[in-house]
PDB file of C-alpha atoms in Angstrom:
ATOM      1  CA  UNK A  10      59.592  10.322 -25.903  1.00  0.00           C
ATOM      2  CA  UNK A  11      57.800   7.781 -23.769  1.00  0.00           C
ATOM      3  CA  UNK A  12      57.235   7.227 -20.084  1.00  0.00           C
ATOM      4  CA  UNK A  13      58.701   3.720 -20.179  1.00  0.00           C
ATOM      5  CA  UNK A  14      61.300   3.451 -22.946  1.00  0.00           C
ATOM      6  CA  UNK A  15      62.434  -0.051 -21.930  1.00  0.00           C
ATOM      7  CA  UNK A  16      58.899  -1.499 -22.229  1.00  0.00           C
ATOM      8  CA  UNK A  17      58.384   0.272 -25.541  1.00  0.00           C
ATOM      9  CA  UNK A  18      61.737  -0.965 -26.870  1.00  0.00           C
ATOM     10  CA  UNK A  19      61.046  -4.571 -25.831  1.00  0.00           C
ATOM     11  CA  UNK A  20      57.566  -4.512 -27.330  1.00  0.00           C
ATOM     12  CA  UNK A  21      58.778  -3.009 -30.597  1.00  0.00           C
ATOM     13  CA  UNK A  22      61.391  -5.755 -30.872  1.00  0.00           C
ATOM     14  CA  UNK A  23      58.772  -8.406 -30.079  1.00  0.00           C
ATOM     15  CA  UNK A  24      56.495  -7.034 -32.806  1.00  0.00           C
ATOM     16  CA  UNK A  25      59.064  -6.207 -35.489  1.00  0.00           C
ATOM     17  CA  UNK A  26      61.930  -8.693 -35.221  1.00  0.00           C
ATOM     18  CA  UNK A  27      60.054 -11.638 -36.712  1.00  0.00           C
ATOM     19  CA  UNK A  28      57.472  -9.693 -38.731  1.00  0.00           C
ATOM     20  CA  UNK A  29      59.078 -10.646 -42.058  1.00  0.00           C
ATOM     21  CA  UNK A  30      58.752 -14.332 -41.114  1.00  0.00           C
ATOM     22  CA  UNK A  31      55.109 -13.771 -40.166  1.00  0.00           C
ATOM     23  CA  UNK A  32      54.449 -12.213 -43.574  1.00  0.00           C
ATOM     24  CA  UNK A  33      56.224 -15.100 -45.291  1.00  0.00           C
ATOM     25  CA  UNK A  34      54.132 -17.627 -43.350  1.00  0.00           C
ATOM     26  CA  UNK A  35      50.843 -16.343 -44.691  1.00  0.00           C
ATOM     27  CA  UNK A  36      52.027 -15.492 -48.205  1.00  0.00           C
ATOM     28  CA  UNK A  37      54.743 -17.802 -49.577  1.00  0.00           C
ATOM     29  CA  UNK A  38      55.776 -20.792 -47.465  1.00  0.00           C
ATOM     30  CA  UNK A  39      58.484 -23.207 -48.624  1.00  0.00           C
ATOM     31  CA  UNK A  40      59.713 -20.785 -51.290  1.00  0.00           C
ATOM     32  CA  UNK A  41      56.619 -21.337 -53.425  1.00  0.00           C
ATOM     33  CA  UNK A  42      56.965 -17.947 -55.137  1.00  0.00           C
ATOM     34  CA  UNK A  43      54.502 -15.303 -56.241  1.00  0.00           C
ATOM     35  CA  UNK A  44      50.847 -15.903 -55.534  1.00  0.00           C
ATOM     36  CA  UNK A  45      49.965 -12.222 -55.785  1.00  0.00           C
ATOM     37  CA  UNK A  46      47.663 -10.078 -57.862  1.00  0.00           C
ATOM     38  CA  UNK A  47      49.372  -9.198 -61.148  1.00  0.00           C
ATOM     39  CA  UNK A  48      50.217  -5.549 -61.552  1.00  0.00           C
ATOM     40  CA  UNK A  49      49.959  -4.409 -57.952  1.00  0.00           C
ATOM     41  CA  UNK A  50      51.636  -7.444 -56.349  1.00  0.00           C
ATOM     42  CA  UNK A  51      49.380  -6.759 -53.393  1.00  0.00           C
ATOM     43  CA  UNK A  52      46.850  -9.265 -52.192  1.00  0.00           C
ATOM     44  CA  UNK A  53      46.484 -12.959 -52.935  1.00  0.00           C
ATOM     45  CA  UNK A  54      45.806 -14.352 -56.393  1.00  0.00           C
ATOM     46  CA  UNK A  55      47.121 -17.898 -56.371  1.00  0.00           C
ATOM     47  CA  UNK A  56      47.013 -18.325 -60.134  1.00  0.00           C
ATOM     48  CA  UNK A  57      47.673 -14.658 -60.910  1.00  0.00           C
ATOM     49  CA  UNK A  58      50.872 -15.337 -62.816  1.00  0.00           C
ATOM     50  CA  UNK A  59      50.393 -19.031 -63.353  1.00  0.00           C
ATOM     51  CA  UNK A  60      49.183 -18.715 -66.942  1.00  0.00           C
ATOM     52  CA  UNK A  61      50.912 -15.485 -67.930  1.00  0.00           C
ATOM     53  CA  UNK A  62      54.003 -14.868 -70.067  1.00  0.00           C
ATOM     54  CA  UNK A  63      55.834 -14.016 -66.847  1.00  0.00           C
ATOM     55  CA  UNK A  64      55.874 -17.677 -66.032  1.00  0.00           C
ATOM     56  CA  UNK A  65      54.529 -20.112 -63.581  1.00  0.00           C
ATOM     57  CA  UNK A  66      55.489 -19.939 -59.970  1.00  0.00           C
ATOM     58  CA  UNK A  67      53.902 -22.887 -58.220  1.00  0.00           C
ATOM     59  CA  UNK A  68      52.797 -25.459 -60.836  1.00  0.00           C
ATOM     60  CA  UNK A  69      50.143 -26.705 -58.412  1.00  0.00           C
ATOM     61  CA  UNK A  70      47.995 -29.529 -59.680  1.00  0.00           C
ATOM     62  CA  UNK A  71      45.989 -32.314 -58.047  1.00  0.00           C
ATOM     63  CA  UNK A  72      49.157 -34.313 -57.388  1.00  0.00           C
ATOM     64  CA  UNK A  73      51.581 -31.757 -55.989  1.00  0.00           C
ATOM     65  CA  UNK A  74      53.138 -28.322 -56.012  1.00  0.00           C
ATOM     66  CA  UNK A  75      56.442 -26.620 -56.791  1.00  0.00           C
ATOM     67  CA  UNK A  76      58.668 -25.943 -59.779  1.00  0.00           C
ATOM     68  CA  UNK A  77      61.179 -28.572 -60.876  1.00  0.00           C
ATOM     69  CA  UNK A  78      64.317 -26.509 -61.400  1.00  0.00           C
ATOM     70  CA  UNK A  79      66.737 -29.429 -61.124  1.00  0.00           C
ATOM     71  CA  UNK A  80      69.308 -30.289 -63.772  1.00  0.00           C
ATOM     72  CA  UNK A  81      68.167 -33.912 -63.817  1.00  0.00           C
ATOM     73  CA  UNK A  82      64.499 -33.434 -64.743  1.00  0.00           C
ATOM     74  CA  UNK A  83      63.667 -29.729 -64.687  1.00  0.00           C
ATOM     75  CA  UNK A  84      64.781 -26.373 -66.006  1.00  0.00           C
ATOM     76  CA  UNK A  85      68.412 -26.797 -64.930  1.00  0.00           C
ATOM     77  CA  UNK A  86      68.320 -23.650 -62.785  1.00  0.00           C
ATOM     78  CA  UNK A  87      70.042 -25.400 -59.855  1.00  0.00           C
ATOM     79  CA  UNK A  88      73.131 -25.711 -62.060  1.00  0.00           C
ATOM     80  CA  UNK A  89      73.617 -21.939 -62.021  1.00  0.00           C
ATOM     81  CA  UNK A  90      74.742 -22.066 -58.386  1.00  0.00           C
ATOM     82  CA  UNK A  91      78.333 -22.792 -57.379  1.00  0.00           C
ATOM     83  CA  UNK A  92      79.210 -25.948 -55.508  1.00  0.00           C
ATOM     84  CA  UNK A  93      78.091 -27.000 -52.905  1.00  0.00           C
ATOM     85  CA  UNK A  94      74.825 -25.062 -53.341  1.00  0.00           C
ATOM     86  CA  UNK A  95      74.057 -26.569 -56.745  1.00  0.00           C
ATOM     87  CA  UNK A  96      74.214 -30.065 -55.271  1.00  0.00           C
ATOM     88  CA  UNK A  97      72.229 -29.100 -52.174  1.00  0.00           C
ATOM     89  CA  UNK A  98      69.431 -27.451 -54.177  1.00  0.00           C
ATOM     90  CA  UNK A  99      69.417 -30.316 -56.691  1.00  0.00           C
ATOM     91  CA  UNK A 100      68.888 -32.886 -53.941  1.00  0.00           C
ATOM     92  CA  UNK A 101      65.334 -33.339 -52.706  1.00  0.00           C
ATOM     93  CA  UNK A 102      66.707 -34.718 -49.444  1.00  0.00           C
ATOM     94  CA  UNK A 103      69.217 -31.907 -48.829  1.00  0.00           C
ATOM     95  CA  UNK A 104      67.288 -28.898 -50.123  1.00  0.00           C
ATOM     96  CA  UNK A 105      66.268 -26.657 -47.202  1.00  0.00           C
ATOM     97  CA  UNK A 106      62.519 -26.753 -46.575  1.00  0.00           C
ATOM     98  CA  UNK A 107      62.249 -22.986 -46.976  1.00  0.00           C
ATOM     99  CA  UNK A 108      63.356 -23.360 -50.621  1.00  0.00           C
ATOM    100  CA  UNK A 109      61.800 -26.724 -51.428  1.00  0.00           C
ATOM    101  CA  UNK A 110      58.979 -25.569 -53.715  1.00  0.00           C
ATOM    102  CA  UNK A 111      61.243 -23.117 -55.512  1.00  0.00           C
ATOM    103  CA  UNK A 112      63.485 -25.989 -56.655  1.00  0.00           C
ATOM    104  CA  UNK A 113      61.264 -29.087 -56.637  1.00  0.00           C
ATOM    105  CA  UNK A 114      57.781 -30.244 -57.615  1.00  0.00           C
ATOM    106  CA  UNK A 115      56.676 -32.619 -54.867  1.00  0.00           C
ATOM    107  CA  UNK A 116      53.505 -34.483 -53.902  1.00  0.00           C
ATOM    108  CA  UNK A 117      51.344 -32.887 -51.206  1.00  0.00           C
ATOM    109  CA  UNK A 118      52.198 -35.909 -49.041  1.00  0.00           C
ATOM    110  CA  UNK A 119      55.971 -35.219 -49.239  1.00  0.00           C
ATOM    111  CA  UNK A 120      57.482 -35.176 -45.738  1.00  0.00           C
ATOM    112  CA  UNK A 121      59.512 -32.123 -44.798  1.00  0.00           C
ATOM    113  CA  UNK A 122      62.545 -32.219 -42.527  1.00  0.00           C
ATOM    114  CA  UNK A 123      60.161 -31.172 -39.734  1.00  0.00           C
ATOM    115  CA  UNK A 124      58.121 -34.349 -40.257  1.00  0.00           C
ATOM    116  CA  UNK A 125      55.079 -32.461 -41.513  1.00  0.00           C
ATOM    117  CA  UNK A 126      53.679 -32.994 -44.989  1.00  0.00           C
ATOM    118  CA  UNK A 127      53.852 -30.191 -47.538  1.00  0.00           C
ATOM    119  CA  UNK A 128      50.077 -29.697 -47.525  1.00  0.00           C
ATOM    120  CA  UNK A 129      49.841 -29.657 -43.727  1.00  0.00           C
ATOM    121  CA  UNK A 130      52.731 -27.185 -43.585  1.00  0.00           C
ATOM    122  CA  UNK A 131      50.873 -24.898 -46.004  1.00  0.00           C
ATOM    123  CA  UNK A 132      47.765 -25.017 -43.807  1.00  0.00           C
ATOM    124  CA  UNK A 133      49.684 -24.651 -40.543  1.00  0.00           C
ATOM    125  CA  UNK A 134      51.822 -21.706 -41.632  1.00  0.00           C
ATOM    126  CA  UNK A 135      48.836 -19.760 -42.918  1.00  0.00           C
ATOM    127  CA  UNK A 136      46.933 -20.262 -39.671  1.00  0.00           C
ATOM    128  CA  UNK A 137      50.089 -19.451 -37.673  1.00  0.00           C
ATOM    129  CA  UNK A 138      50.655 -16.251 -39.658  1.00  0.00           C
ATOM    130  CA  UNK A 139      47.206 -14.964 -38.686  1.00  0.00           C
ATOM    131  CA  UNK A 140      47.756 -15.949 -35.044  1.00  0.00           C
ATOM    132  CA  UNK A 141      51.066 -14.082 -35.032  1.00  0.00           C
ATOM    133  CA  UNK A 142      49.450 -10.897 -36.355  1.00  0.00           C
ATOM    134  CA  UNK A 143      46.804 -11.179 -33.621  1.00  0.00           C
ATOM    135  CA  UNK A 144      49.650 -11.438 -31.101  1.00  0.00           C
ATOM    136  CA  UNK A 145      51.422  -8.418 -32.641  1.00  0.00           C
ATOM    137  CA  UNK A 146      48.244  -6.379 -32.204  1.00  0.00           C
ATOM    138  CA  UNK A 147      47.857  -7.547 -28.611  1.00  0.00           C
ATOM    139  CA  UNK A 148      51.439  -6.575 -27.820  1.00  0.00           C
ATOM    140  CA  UNK A 149      50.987  -3.156 -29.420  1.00  0.00           C
ATOM    141  CA  UNK A 150      47.792  -2.524 -27.461  1.00  0.00           C
ATOM    142  CA  UNK A 151      49.779  -3.063 -24.232  1.00  0.00           C
ATOM    143  CA  UNK A 152      51.597   0.176 -25.065  1.00  0.00           C
ATOM    144  CA  UNK A 153      48.429   2.260 -24.744  1.00  0.00           C
ATOM    145  CA  UNK A 154      49.313   5.465 -22.927  1.00  0.00           C
ATOM    146  CA  UNK A 155      53.055   5.012 -23.495  1.00  0.00           C
ATOM    147  CA  UNK A 156      53.113   6.110 -27.146  1.00  0.00           C
ATOM    148  CA  UNK A 157      52.109   9.389 -28.750  1.00  0.00           C
ATOM    149  CA  UNK A 158      48.342   9.048 -29.368  1.00  0.00           C
ATOM    150  CA  UNK A 159      48.602   9.880 -33.085  1.00  0.00           C
ATOM    151  CA  UNK A 160      51.360   7.303 -33.613  1.00  0.00           C
ATOM    152  CA  UNK A 161      49.452   4.744 -31.564  1.00  0.00           C
ATOM    153  CA  UNK A 162      46.290   5.269 -33.622  1.00  0.00           C
ATOM    154  CA  UNK A 163      48.151   4.958 -36.928  1.00  0.00           C
ATOM    155  CA  UNK A 164      49.959   1.771 -35.913  1.00  0.00           C
ATOM    156  CA  UNK A 165      46.651   0.285 -34.714  1.00  0.00           C
ATOM    157  CA  UNK A 166      45.134   1.030 -38.136  1.00  0.00           C
ATOM    158  CA  UNK A 167      48.074  -0.613 -39.885  1.00  0.00           C
ATOM    159  CA  UNK A 168      47.952  -3.695 -37.667  1.00  0.00           C
ATOM    160  CA  UNK A 169      44.197  -3.982 -38.243  1.00  0.00           C
ATOM    161  CA  UNK A 170      44.864  -3.890 -41.990  1.00  0.00           C
ATOM    162  CA  UNK A 171      47.636  -6.459 -41.649  1.00  0.00           C
ATOM    163  CA  UNK A 172      45.245  -8.769 -39.819  1.00  0.00           C
ATOM    164  CA  UNK A 173      42.606  -8.329 -42.515  1.00  0.00           C
ATOM    165  CA  UNK A 174      45.190  -9.177 -45.177  1.00  0.00           C
ATOM    166  CA  UNK A 175      46.564 -12.161 -43.254  1.00  0.00           C
ATOM    167  CA  UNK A 176      43.051 -13.625 -42.916  1.00  0.00           C
ATOM    168  CA  UNK A 177      42.416 -13.059 -46.634  1.00  0.00           C
ATOM    169  CA  UNK A 178      45.698 -14.783 -47.548  1.00  0.00           C
ATOM    170  CA  UNK A 179      45.056 -17.674 -45.163  1.00  0.00           C
ATOM    171  CA  UNK A 180      41.558 -18.292 -46.458  1.00  0.00           C
ATOM    172  CA  UNK A 181      42.372 -17.998 -50.160  1.00  0.00           C
ATOM    173  CA  UNK A 182      45.602 -20.002 -50.103  1.00  0.00           C
ATOM    174  CA  UNK A 183      44.329 -22.764 -47.829  1.00  0.00           C
ATOM    175  CA  UNK A 184      41.081 -23.059 -49.788  1.00  0.00           C
ATOM    176  CA  UNK A 185      42.963 -23.222 -53.071  1.00  0.00           C
ATOM    177  CA  UNK A 186      45.286 -25.985 -51.917  1.00  0.00           C
ATOM    178  CA  UNK A 187      42.513 -27.912 -50.161  1.00  0.00           C
ATOM    179  CA  UNK A 188      40.490 -27.914 -53.370  1.00  0.00           C
ATOM    180  CA  UNK A 189      43.526 -28.844 -55.499  1.00  0.00           C
ATOM    181  CA  UNK A 190      44.772 -31.613 -53.219  1.00  0.00           C
ATOM    182  CA  UNK A 191      41.577 -32.878 -51.622  1.00  0.00           C
ATOM    183  CA  UNK A 192      43.569 -33.321 -48.404  1.00  0.00           C
ATOM    184  CA  UNK A 193      41.784 -31.956 -45.317  1.00  0.00           C
ATOM    185  CA  UNK A 194      43.515 -30.090 -42.512  1.00  0.00           C
ATOM    186  CA  UNK A 195      44.709 -32.604 -39.906  1.00  0.00           C
ATOM    187  CA  UNK A 196      43.521 -30.253 -37.149  1.00  0.00           C
ATOM    188  CA  UNK A 197      40.000 -29.833 -38.519  1.00  0.00           C
ATOM    189  CA  UNK A 198      40.240 -26.055 -38.843  1.00  0.00           C
ATOM    190  CA  UNK A 199      37.821 -24.289 -41.137  1.00  0.00           C
ATOM    191  CA  UNK A 200      38.947 -24.208 -44.744  1.00  0.00           C
ATOM    192  CA  UNK A 201      36.373 -23.186 -47.323  1.00  0.00           C
TER     193      UNK A 201
END
């Protein structure tokens, strides 16, 4: 029980409702696939599966990123979908941005439907993911005194860990793609 259930409910929705999208932003934007540590699947390892028998998930090189799964020039995987999805996923112009790198290998300069380039989107989403975790923590801290102290302390620990992980993902992924592409962040943010 809480002293202000409406405030608690609203804050929980604000923190949880988009948390999956926040996680996706700092781990796997544009459907790029696994960039996790083999075995545990926890923590970033951009090339963790890239050279393993389990396959390659991002095919990043100096020219671009993504897996060509089209029927025309790739693995043919898009052909496994029924119409109209097969045609949508096959088409670079019609493929939804959130699945682009799962179905297509594109240059870092490729323009998304949003108008951003692929490389800038990678940078932006990883910085945004960290900012969103910071905001989640801030919102949770507003509930101080309204939540059972033991629950409050545990959630604070978990959010602190999520922030640590989000920063680690941001720094490793952005650094990797900056070094692969040679394209700097348009906003001049720190990338190692």
